[in-house]
XYZ file of C-alpha atoms in Angstrom:
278
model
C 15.637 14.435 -18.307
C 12.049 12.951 -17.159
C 9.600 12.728 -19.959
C 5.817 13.839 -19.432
C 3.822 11.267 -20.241
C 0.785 11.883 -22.773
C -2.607 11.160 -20.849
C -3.792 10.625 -24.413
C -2.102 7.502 -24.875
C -0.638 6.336 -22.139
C -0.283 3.400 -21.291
C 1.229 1.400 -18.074
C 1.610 -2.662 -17.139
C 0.944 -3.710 -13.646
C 0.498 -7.027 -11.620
C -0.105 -8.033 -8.191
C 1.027 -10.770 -5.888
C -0.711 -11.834 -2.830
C 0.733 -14.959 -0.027
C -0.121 -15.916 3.140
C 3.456 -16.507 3.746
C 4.407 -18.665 7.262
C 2.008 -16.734 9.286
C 1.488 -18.250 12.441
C -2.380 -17.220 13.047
C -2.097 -19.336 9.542
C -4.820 -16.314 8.203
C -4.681 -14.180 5.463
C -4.820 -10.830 6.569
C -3.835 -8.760 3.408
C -5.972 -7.591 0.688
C -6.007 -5.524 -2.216
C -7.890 -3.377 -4.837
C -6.472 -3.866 -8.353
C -7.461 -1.675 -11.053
C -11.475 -2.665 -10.720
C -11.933 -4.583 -8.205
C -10.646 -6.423 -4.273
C -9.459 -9.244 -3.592
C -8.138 -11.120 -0.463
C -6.288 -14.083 -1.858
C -4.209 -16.929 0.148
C -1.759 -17.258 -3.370
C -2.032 -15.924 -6.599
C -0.172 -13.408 -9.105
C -2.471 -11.565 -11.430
C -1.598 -11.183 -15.213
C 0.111 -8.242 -16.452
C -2.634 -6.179 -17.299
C -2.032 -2.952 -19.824
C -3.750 0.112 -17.766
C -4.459 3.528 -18.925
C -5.373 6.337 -16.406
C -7.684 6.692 -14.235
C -7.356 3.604 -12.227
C -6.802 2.891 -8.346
C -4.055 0.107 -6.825
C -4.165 -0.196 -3.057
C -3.340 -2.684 -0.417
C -4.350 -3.064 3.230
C -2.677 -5.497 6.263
C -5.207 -6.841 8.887
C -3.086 -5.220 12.482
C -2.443 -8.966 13.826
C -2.486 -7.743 17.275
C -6.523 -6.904 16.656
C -9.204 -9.830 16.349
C -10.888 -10.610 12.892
C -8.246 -8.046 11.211
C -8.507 -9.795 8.146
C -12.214 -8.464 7.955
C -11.626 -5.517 8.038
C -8.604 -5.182 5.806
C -11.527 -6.674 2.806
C -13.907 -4.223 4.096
C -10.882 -1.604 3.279
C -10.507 -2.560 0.152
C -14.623 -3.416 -0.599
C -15.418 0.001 0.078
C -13.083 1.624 -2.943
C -15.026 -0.056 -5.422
C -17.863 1.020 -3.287
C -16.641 4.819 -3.375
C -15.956 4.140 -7.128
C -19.369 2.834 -8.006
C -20.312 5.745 -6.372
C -18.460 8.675 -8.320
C -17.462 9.581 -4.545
C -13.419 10.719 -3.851
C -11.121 8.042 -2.514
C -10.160 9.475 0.624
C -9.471 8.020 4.235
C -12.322 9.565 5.401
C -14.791 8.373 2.649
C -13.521 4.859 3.053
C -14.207 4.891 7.041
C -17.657 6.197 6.481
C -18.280 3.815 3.896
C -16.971 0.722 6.934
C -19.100 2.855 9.438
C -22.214 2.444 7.259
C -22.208 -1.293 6.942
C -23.012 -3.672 9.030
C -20.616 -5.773 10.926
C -20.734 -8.665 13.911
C -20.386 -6.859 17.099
C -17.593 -9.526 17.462
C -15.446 -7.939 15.164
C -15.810 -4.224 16.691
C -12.353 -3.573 16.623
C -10.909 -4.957 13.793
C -7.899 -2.830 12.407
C -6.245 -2.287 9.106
C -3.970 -0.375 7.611
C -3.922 1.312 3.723
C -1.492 2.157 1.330
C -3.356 3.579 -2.139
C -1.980 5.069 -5.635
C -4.668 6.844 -7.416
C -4.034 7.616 -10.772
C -5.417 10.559 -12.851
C -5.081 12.658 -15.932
C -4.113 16.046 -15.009
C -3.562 19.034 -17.320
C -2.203 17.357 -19.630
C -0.168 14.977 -17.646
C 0.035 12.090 -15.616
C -0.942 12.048 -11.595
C -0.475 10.156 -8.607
C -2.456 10.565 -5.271
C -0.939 8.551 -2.341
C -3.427 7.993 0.476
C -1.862 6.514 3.493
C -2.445 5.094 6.689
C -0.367 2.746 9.099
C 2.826 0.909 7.639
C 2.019 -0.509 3.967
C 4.431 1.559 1.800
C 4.166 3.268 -1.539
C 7.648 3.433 -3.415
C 8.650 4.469 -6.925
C 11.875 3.992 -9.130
C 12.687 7.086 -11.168
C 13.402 6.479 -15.075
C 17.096 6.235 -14.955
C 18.076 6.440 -11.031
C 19.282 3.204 -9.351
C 17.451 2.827 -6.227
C 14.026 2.538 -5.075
C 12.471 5.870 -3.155
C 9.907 5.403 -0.118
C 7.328 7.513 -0.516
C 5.431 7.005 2.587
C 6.299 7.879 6.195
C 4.525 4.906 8.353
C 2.435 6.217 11.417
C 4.387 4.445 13.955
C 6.090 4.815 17.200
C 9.431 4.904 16.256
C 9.114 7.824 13.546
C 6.562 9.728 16.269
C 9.583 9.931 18.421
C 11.932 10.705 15.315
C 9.643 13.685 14.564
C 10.082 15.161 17.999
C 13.938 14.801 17.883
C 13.627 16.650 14.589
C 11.511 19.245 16.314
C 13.879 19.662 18.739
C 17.226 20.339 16.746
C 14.669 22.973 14.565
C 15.730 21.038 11.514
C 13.522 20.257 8.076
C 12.696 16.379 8.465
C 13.828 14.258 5.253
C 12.208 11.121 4.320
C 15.419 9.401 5.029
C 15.042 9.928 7.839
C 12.118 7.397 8.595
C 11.148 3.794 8.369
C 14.387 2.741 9.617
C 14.852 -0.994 8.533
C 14.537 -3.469 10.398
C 11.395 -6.418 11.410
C 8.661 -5.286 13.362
C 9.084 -4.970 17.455
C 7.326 -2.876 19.751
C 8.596 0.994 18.431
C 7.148 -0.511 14.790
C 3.421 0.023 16.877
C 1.439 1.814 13.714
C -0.729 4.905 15.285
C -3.225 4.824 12.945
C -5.286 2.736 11.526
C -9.010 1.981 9.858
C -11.215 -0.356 12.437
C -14.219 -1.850 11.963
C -16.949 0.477 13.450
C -20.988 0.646 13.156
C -22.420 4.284 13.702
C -24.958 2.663 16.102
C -22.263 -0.271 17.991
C -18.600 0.672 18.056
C -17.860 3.347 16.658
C -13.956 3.519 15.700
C -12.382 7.518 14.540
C -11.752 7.667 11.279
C -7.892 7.592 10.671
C -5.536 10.678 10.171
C -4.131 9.643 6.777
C -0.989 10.957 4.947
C -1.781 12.275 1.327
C 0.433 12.817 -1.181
C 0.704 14.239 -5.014
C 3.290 13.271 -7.547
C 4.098 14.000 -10.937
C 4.653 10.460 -13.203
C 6.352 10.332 -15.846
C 7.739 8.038 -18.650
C 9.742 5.239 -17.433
C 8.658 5.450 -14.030
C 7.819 2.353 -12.245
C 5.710 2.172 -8.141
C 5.198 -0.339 -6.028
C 2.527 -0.723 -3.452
C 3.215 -3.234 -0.584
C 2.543 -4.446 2.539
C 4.769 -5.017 5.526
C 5.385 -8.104 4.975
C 7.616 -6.954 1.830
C 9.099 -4.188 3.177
C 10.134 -5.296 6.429
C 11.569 -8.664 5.345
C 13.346 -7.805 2.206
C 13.972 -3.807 2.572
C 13.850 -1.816 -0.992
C 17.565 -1.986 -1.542
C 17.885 -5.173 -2.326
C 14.859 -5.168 -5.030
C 15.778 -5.725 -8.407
C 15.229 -2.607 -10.921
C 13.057 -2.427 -13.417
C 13.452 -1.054 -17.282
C 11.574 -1.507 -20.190
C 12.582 -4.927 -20.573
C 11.364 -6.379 -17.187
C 8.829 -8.861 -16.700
C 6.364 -7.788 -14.044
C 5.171 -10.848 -13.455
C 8.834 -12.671 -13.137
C 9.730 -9.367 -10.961
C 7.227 -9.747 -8.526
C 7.951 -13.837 -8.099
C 11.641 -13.379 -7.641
C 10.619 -10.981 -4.813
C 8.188 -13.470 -3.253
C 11.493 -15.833 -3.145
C 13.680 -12.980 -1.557
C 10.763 -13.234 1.142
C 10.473 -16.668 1.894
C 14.962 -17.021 1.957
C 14.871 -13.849 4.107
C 16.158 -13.686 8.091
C 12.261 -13.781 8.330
C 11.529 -16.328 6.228
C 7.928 -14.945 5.420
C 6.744 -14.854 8.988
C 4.087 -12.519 7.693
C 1.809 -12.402 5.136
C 2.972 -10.429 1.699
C 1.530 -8.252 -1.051
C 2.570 -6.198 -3.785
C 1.431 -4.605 -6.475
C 3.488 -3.068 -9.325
C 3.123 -0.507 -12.348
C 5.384 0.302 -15.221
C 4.700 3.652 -17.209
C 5.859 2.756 -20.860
C-alpha cells in the first residue's frame, strides 16, 4: 500500500545531469531549471540536494531543425525563475508571455523549444505534482514497490496525432501505452508544439497548447524529468530502479554511459533530472 507523505516533513533528494553528447551542430541545446534556478550546461551533474516542497524541476530541448534553438530553450527555462520571482503560476502560457515580453535579435525569431516541468506543492495535507508539458521531453515516475518505470507524458508529435485518430476511429478509451512508441527520432517523431522565440512587436510565435497533469506522490516514489536525448536512446525499460539505497548521483552517471554505448551513441544532447521521496 502507497504511503502519503507528510508535507510537514518531507523530504526528497534530487540531482541533475546535463551533456552535450556527440551532437553534430556540436551546440548545447538543452537546459534546465533545478529547484531555484536555470542552467544550460555543456557537462556537469549537480549534487544531491535534500528538497522539501514547493520546488519546480523542468527541462527544455532547443528543436534542432529551428535556428538559435538553444536560445530559446534558456529563455524557457529563464522565465520560471522569472514567473517565480514573480509569485505568478507556472503555466505554458505564463512562460510564453514572459519570452513574448523580452527582447530578442530578430535573427532568432523562430527559435523553438520544447518543456517538460514537475511542480511540486503541498496539498491538503499531502504531497502534489503538476506536470506541464509541451513537445517530446518526458516526465516518468517509478511507483514505491512496482518494477518498471511509467511515462507520464504523451509527446505532441506526428506519430501519436495519427495514433489518436485510429483510436477515434475504433471508439475506444486511449491508454498511455499506447504512445511514444520507441524508437530514435525520424520524420513521424515531428513534435506539434512547441515554445518559439517571439517579440509582441517582431515575430510573434502562438503560445503552445500544453498537456497538464496532477498526481498524487507518495513515499518511496521516485520521477524523472528528461529530454529526448534520454528517452529516445536508452528507452525507460532498461533504466535501473531506484530504492532507498540508490545513489542519485551514481544513477544518473550510469545512465549517461547507457547513452553514449547506445545504437545512438549520444547523437543528441541529454538531460535528466531525478527526485527520490524518502
Amino acid at each position: 500500500m502507497n504511503t502519503s507523505l507528510d508535507c510537514t516533513n518531507i523530504v526528497g533528494q534530487a540531482c541533475a545531469i546535463t551533456f552535450q553528447g556527440n551532437a553534430s551542430n556540436n551546440r548545447q541545446q538543452d537546459a534546465f531549471f533545478f529547484i531555484d534556478d536555470y542552467y544550460q550546461e555543456r557537462l556537469g551533474v549537480t549534487a544531491v540536494k535534500s528538497i522539501s516542497p514547493p520546488f519546480c524541476l523542468a527541462v527544455s530541448d532547443g528543436v534542432a531543425s529551428s535556428n538559435y534553438s538553444q536560445h530559446c530553450s534558456k529563455a524557457v527555462v529563464k522565465s520560471i525563475r522569472s514567473l517565480i520571482d514573480r509569485q505568478q503560476p507556472l503555466s505554458a502560457i505564463n512562460i510564453h508571455n514572459v519570452i513574448s515580453e523580452t527582447k530578442h535579435s530578430a535573427k532568432r525569431y523562430g527559435a523553438a523549444a520544447t518543456l517538460a516541468m514537475l511542480e511540486v506543492k503541498s496539498e491538503q495535507g499531502g504531497i502534489q505534482g503538476k506536470i506541464t508539458h509541451v513537445g517530446d521531453s518526458r516526465v516518468y515516475r517509478l511507483t514505491s514497490g512496482f518494477s518498471q518505470w511509467e511515462c507520464l507524458t504523451r509527446d505532441q508529435n506526428l506519430l501519436n496525432d495519427l495514433i489518436d485518430e485510429q483510436i477515434q476511429a475504433e471508439g475506444r478509451q486511449a491508454q498511455m501505452s499506447d504512445y511514444n512508441q520507441a524508437g530514435m527520432a525520424g520524420m513521424l517523431y515531428g513534435i506539434t508544439e512547441c515554445f518559439s522565440l517571439s517579440t509582441k512587436d517582431g515575430f510573434n510565435a502562438e503560445a503552445p497548447q500544453s498537456e497538464v497533469t496532477t498526481i498524487e506522490i507518495n513515499t518511496g516514489d521516485s520521477l524523472v524529468v528528461c529530454t529526448d536525448g534520454i528517452h529516445d536512446l536508452v528507452p525507460s525499460d532498461e533504466w535501473k530502479l531506484i530504492d532507498k539505497h540508490t545513489d542519485l548521483q551514481k544513477w544518473l552517471l550510469a545512465l549517461k554511459t547507457q547513452v553514449y554505448q547506445s545504437e545512438g551513441k549520444a547523437y543528441d544532447n541529454g538531460t535528466a533530472i531525478v527526485v527520490r521521496f524518502d
